[in-house]
Amino acid sequence: MKTSRKKQLLGEFVRHARARITPQMAGLSGGQRRRTPGLRREEVALLCDISVTWYTWIEQGRDVAVSAHVWSKLADVLHLNKVERAYLFELADVIDPDVAKSQYGSLPSYLAECVNAVNGPCYILDKYWNILYFNPQLDQLFDGCLSQVEQANLLVFIFQEPKAKNIVLNWEERAKRAVSEFRADIVVSIEEPEVVRFIDDLSQKSETFKYWWDRQTVLAREGGLREFMHPVLGYQEYEQLTFRLATHLEYKLVMLLPH
C-alpha cells in the first residue's frame, strides 16, 4: 500500500489524538495501570467497529479505503473539536457527512449588512441556492424578479423566470454551468429529502434543467466576466467574485463588481 505525505500526517494526527483520550473519557474501564497514556489501538478499533489491522494501517499512514461513517465515529471517539474534525476529514480526502447538518442555521444579521455595503449587485446563497439576502442593485439588475417572490432561488430564476434568457447573456452556457456547479455544491446533502424534492420539482418544471442535471457534469464554481442586458439600463458588465465564509461554510457571498 502506498503512503503519501497527507496520509502520514493523518496517521500522526490520529496517533497523537488517541494518546490524549483516557479509557474513562471513552466510556471504558481503566483497568490496570498503563505504561503509556491514552487508549490502546485495540480499544479505538473496537469503538469504531473496524479491525485492529485496519486501524493500525490508518496510524501507519497507509492508503486504505475508509468510509465517511468510520471517520465520523473515529472523530467522536477521539473527542475531536470542530477544527480538529475538519482537519481529519481534509487529510482523509473525505466529505464530512455532518458538516451541513451541524452548521446550517439562520442567516446572521451581519452578513446582510455586508451585502448592503457592497457597491454593486450582491447576494448570499445557501446550499439549495436560495438567495437568502440580496441588495437593491441585484434586484434592479434582475428587473425586480427577486422581490416579487417569497423565496428567491438562483436556479429557479435561471430556469423558470421567462425574463432570465433575455437578462443573462450567453444564457445557455451560464445555465448549463450553473447546474454543474450546483451538483458539486449539493453532493454533501444529496440524500436529504428537501434536496431530493427540490431537484425533482425543478426537473418536472424545466426540461432543460433535467437534461443537464442528468448529464452528471460536475464543475467548481468560477468567477470572471458576467454579462447582462437590462431592459432599461442596457448592457451591463461585471466581474463575479464568490466567497465561502470560514465560520458558515454553507453560505456563499457573491459579488458582481462593475467593470
Short mmCIF file of C-alpha atoms in Angstrom, two decimals, residues 11-208:
data_model
loop_
_atom_site.label_atom_id
_atom_site.label_comp_id
_atom_site.label_asym_id
_atom_site.label_seq_id
_atom_site.Cartn_x
_atom_site.Cartn_y
_atom_site.Cartn_z
CA GLY A 11 -1.66 8.83 10.87
CA GLU A 12 0.43 11.08 13.13
CA PHE A 13 -2.58 13.23 13.97
CA VAL A 14 -4.76 10.24 14.87
CA ARG A 15 -1.99 8.68 16.94
CA HIS A 16 -1.45 11.84 18.99
CA ALA A 17 -5.20 12.33 19.42
CA ARG A 18 -5.52 8.75 20.70
CA ALA A 19 -2.86 9.43 23.33
CA ARG A 20 -4.98 12.22 24.80
CA ILE A 21 -8.05 10.07 25.44
CA THR A 22 -8.30 8.13 28.69
CA PRO A 23 -10.38 4.94 28.96
CA GLN A 24 -12.80 6.82 31.20
CA MET A 25 -13.31 9.51 28.54
CA ALA A 26 -14.19 6.77 26.06
CA GLY A 27 -16.58 5.06 28.46
CA LEU A 28 -14.24 2.14 29.15
CA SER A 29 -12.95 0.69 32.38
CA GLY A 30 -9.50 1.95 33.33
CA GLY A 31 -8.28 -1.49 34.39
CA GLN A 32 -4.63 -1.88 35.33
CA ARG A 33 -2.16 0.98 35.25
CA ARG A 34 -0.85 1.65 31.74
CA ARG A 35 2.70 2.18 30.61
CA THR A 36 1.67 4.76 28.02
CA PRO A 37 -1.15 7.32 28.17
CA GLY A 38 -4.29 7.14 26.11
CA LEU A 39 -6.34 4.41 24.54
CA ARG A 40 -4.87 1.29 23.02
CA ARG A 41 -5.25 0.71 19.29
CA GLU A 42 -7.43 -2.31 20.04
CA GLU A 43 -9.82 -0.13 22.04
CA VAL A 44 -10.15 2.52 19.34
CA ALA A 45 -10.74 -0.16 16.71
CA LEU A 46 -13.43 -1.74 18.88
CA LEU A 47 -15.20 1.57 19.43
CA CYS A 48 -15.07 2.34 15.69
CA ASP A 49 -16.26 -1.13 14.64
CA ILE A 50 -13.21 -1.82 12.48
CA SER A 51 -10.41 -4.37 12.71
CA VAL A 52 -7.25 -3.65 14.66
CA THR A 53 -5.24 -4.24 11.48
CA TRP A 54 -7.27 -1.65 9.58
CA TYR A 55 -6.90 0.92 12.36
CA THR A 56 -3.16 0.21 12.62
CA TRP A 57 -2.81 0.90 8.90
CA ILE A 58 -4.52 4.27 9.43
CA GLU A 59 -1.97 5.25 12.08
CA GLN A 60 0.85 3.99 9.85
CA GLY A 61 -0.30 6.35 7.10
CA ARG A 62 -1.19 3.64 4.64
CA ASP A 63 -3.58 4.38 1.80
CA VAL A 64 -6.65 2.45 2.94
CA ALA A 65 -10.29 2.95 1.97
CA VAL A 66 -12.29 4.11 4.98
CA SER A 67 -15.91 5.27 4.81
CA ALA A 68 -17.09 8.68 5.99
CA HIS A 69 -19.14 6.90 8.66
CA VAL A 70 -15.99 5.34 10.17
CA TRP A 71 -14.11 8.66 10.11
CA SER A 72 -17.09 10.24 11.85
CA LYS A 73 -17.04 7.58 14.58
CA LEU A 74 -13.29 7.99 14.96
CA ALA A 75 -13.69 11.75 15.39
CA ASP A 76 -16.26 11.13 18.13
CA VAL A 77 -14.14 8.50 19.90
CA LEU A 78 -11.13 10.84 19.88
CA HIS A 79 -13.25 13.77 21.13
CA LEU A 80 -12.14 16.00 18.26
CA ASN A 81 -13.36 19.56 18.30
CA LYS A 82 -14.83 21.29 15.24
CA VAL A 83 -11.48 22.42 13.83
CA GLU A 84 -9.79 19.08 14.51
CA ARG A 85 -12.66 17.19 12.90
CA ALA A 86 -12.43 19.32 9.77
CA TYR A 87 -8.67 18.72 9.70
CA LEU A 88 -9.21 14.95 9.98
CA PHE A 89 -11.64 14.84 7.07
CA GLU A 90 -9.42 17.09 4.96
CA LEU A 91 -6.42 14.80 5.44
CA ALA A 92 -8.61 11.77 4.73
CA ASP A 93 -9.93 13.36 1.50
CA VAL A 94 -13.48 12.52 2.58
CA ILE A 95 -16.53 14.78 2.89
CA ASP A 96 -17.77 15.07 6.45
CA PRO A 97 -21.44 13.94 6.42
CA ASP A 98 -22.21 16.08 9.46
CA VAL A 99 -20.98 19.40 8.08
CA ALA A 100 -24.24 20.53 6.51
CA LYS A 101 -26.33 19.24 9.43
CA SER A 102 -24.26 20.87 12.17
CA GLN A 103 -23.51 24.22 10.54
CA TYR A 104 -26.75 25.08 8.80
CA GLY A 105 -28.74 27.75 10.58
CA SER A 106 -30.34 31.17 10.32
CA LEU A 107 -28.62 33.97 8.46
CA PRO A 108 -26.52 36.13 10.82
CA SER A 109 -27.57 39.77 10.64
CA TYR A 110 -24.04 41.00 9.98
CA LEU A 111 -23.99 39.10 6.67
CA ALA A 112 -27.00 41.09 5.49
CA GLU A 113 -25.14 44.26 6.45
CA CYS A 114 -22.16 43.11 4.36
CA VAL A 115 -24.40 42.65 1.33
CA ASN A 116 -25.83 46.16 1.66
CA ALA A 117 -22.34 47.62 1.99
CA VAL A 118 -21.24 46.35 -1.43
CA ASN A 119 -21.31 48.92 -4.24
CA GLY A 120 -22.78 46.60 -6.83
CA PRO A 121 -25.15 43.64 -7.11
CA CYS A 122 -24.53 41.29 -4.21
CA TYR A 123 -26.29 38.31 -2.64
CA ILE A 124 -25.93 35.33 -0.31
CA LEU A 125 -26.67 31.77 -1.42
CA ASP A 126 -27.38 28.80 0.82
CA LYS A 127 -26.71 25.17 -0.09
CA TYR A 128 -30.01 24.98 -2.02
CA TRP A 129 -29.01 28.13 -3.92
CA ASN A 130 -31.80 30.04 -2.24
CA ILE A 131 -30.96 33.73 -2.38
CA LEU A 132 -31.20 34.41 1.34
CA TYR A 133 -30.42 38.09 1.05
CA PHE A 134 -29.80 40.46 -1.83
CA ASN A 135 -29.27 44.18 -2.18
CA PRO A 136 -31.39 46.55 -4.30
CA GLN A 137 -28.75 46.60 -7.04
CA LEU A 138 -29.20 42.89 -7.70
CA ASP A 139 -32.98 43.15 -7.75
CA GLN A 140 -32.70 46.01 -10.22
CA LEU A 141 -30.32 44.01 -12.42
CA PHE A 142 -32.82 41.12 -12.46
CA ASP A 143 -35.64 43.57 -13.31
CA GLY A 144 -37.42 43.20 -9.96
CA CYS A 145 -37.91 39.44 -10.31
CA LEU A 146 -36.37 38.60 -6.94
CA SER A 147 -38.55 40.89 -4.83
CA GLN A 148 -41.71 39.54 -6.46
CA VAL A 149 -41.38 36.05 -4.95
CA GLU A 150 -41.49 34.89 -1.33
CA GLN A 151 -38.20 32.96 -1.57
CA ALA A 152 -35.91 33.71 -4.47
CA ASN A 153 -33.74 30.88 -5.76
CA LEU A 154 -31.00 31.31 -8.35
CA LEU A 155 -31.76 28.08 -10.22
CA VAL A 156 -35.49 28.79 -10.22
CA PHE A 157 -34.77 32.25 -11.64
CA ILE A 158 -32.49 30.84 -14.34
CA PHE A 159 -34.80 28.03 -15.46
CA GLN A 160 -38.33 29.23 -14.65
CA GLU A 161 -38.26 33.01 -14.98
CA PRO A 162 -39.10 33.96 -18.61
CA LYS A 163 -37.05 37.17 -18.36
CA ALA A 164 -33.86 35.30 -17.44
CA LYS A 165 -32.95 34.33 -21.01
CA ASN A 166 -33.02 37.98 -22.04
CA ILE A 167 -31.29 39.37 -18.95
CA VAL A 168 -28.45 36.81 -18.72
CA LEU A 169 -26.31 36.99 -21.84
CA ASN A 170 -24.93 33.66 -23.04
CA TRP A 171 -27.83 32.15 -21.10
CA GLU A 172 -27.38 28.58 -22.32
CA GLU A 173 -23.71 28.47 -21.40
CA ARG A 174 -24.28 30.11 -18.00
CA ALA A 175 -27.30 27.93 -17.18
CA LYS A 176 -25.53 24.73 -18.13
CA ARG A 177 -22.56 25.62 -15.95
CA ALA A 178 -24.84 26.60 -13.06
CA VAL A 179 -26.27 23.06 -12.98
CA SER A 180 -22.78 21.54 -12.88
CA GLU A 181 -21.69 23.90 -10.10
CA PHE A 182 -24.85 23.17 -8.12
CA ARG A 183 -24.20 19.43 -8.38
CA ALA A 184 -20.73 19.96 -6.89
CA ASP A 185 -22.18 22.11 -4.10
CA ILE A 186 -25.04 19.84 -3.10
CA VAL A 187 -23.22 16.48 -3.01
CA VAL A 188 -22.83 16.64 0.78
CA SER A 189 -26.62 16.87 1.16
CA ILE A 190 -27.71 14.92 -1.92
CA GLU A 191 -29.69 12.34 0.10
CA GLU A 192 -31.62 14.87 2.19
CA PRO A 193 -35.37 14.73 1.44
CA GLU A 194 -35.54 18.51 0.91
CA VAL A 195 -32.79 18.35 -1.70
CA VAL A 196 -34.38 15.40 -3.49
CA ARG A 197 -37.73 17.21 -3.60
CA PHE A 198 -36.15 20.40 -4.90
CA ILE A 199 -34.30 18.63 -7.72
CA ASP A 200 -37.35 16.54 -8.65
CA ASP A 201 -39.61 19.61 -8.66
CA LEU A 202 -37.25 21.67 -10.82
CA SER A 203 -36.74 18.69 -13.16
CA GLN A 204 -40.51 18.44 -13.67
CA LYS A 205 -40.90 22.16 -14.32
CA SER A 206 -37.86 22.57 -16.57
CA GLU A 207 -36.90 20.01 -19.20
CA THR A 208 -33.70 21.95 -19.80
#
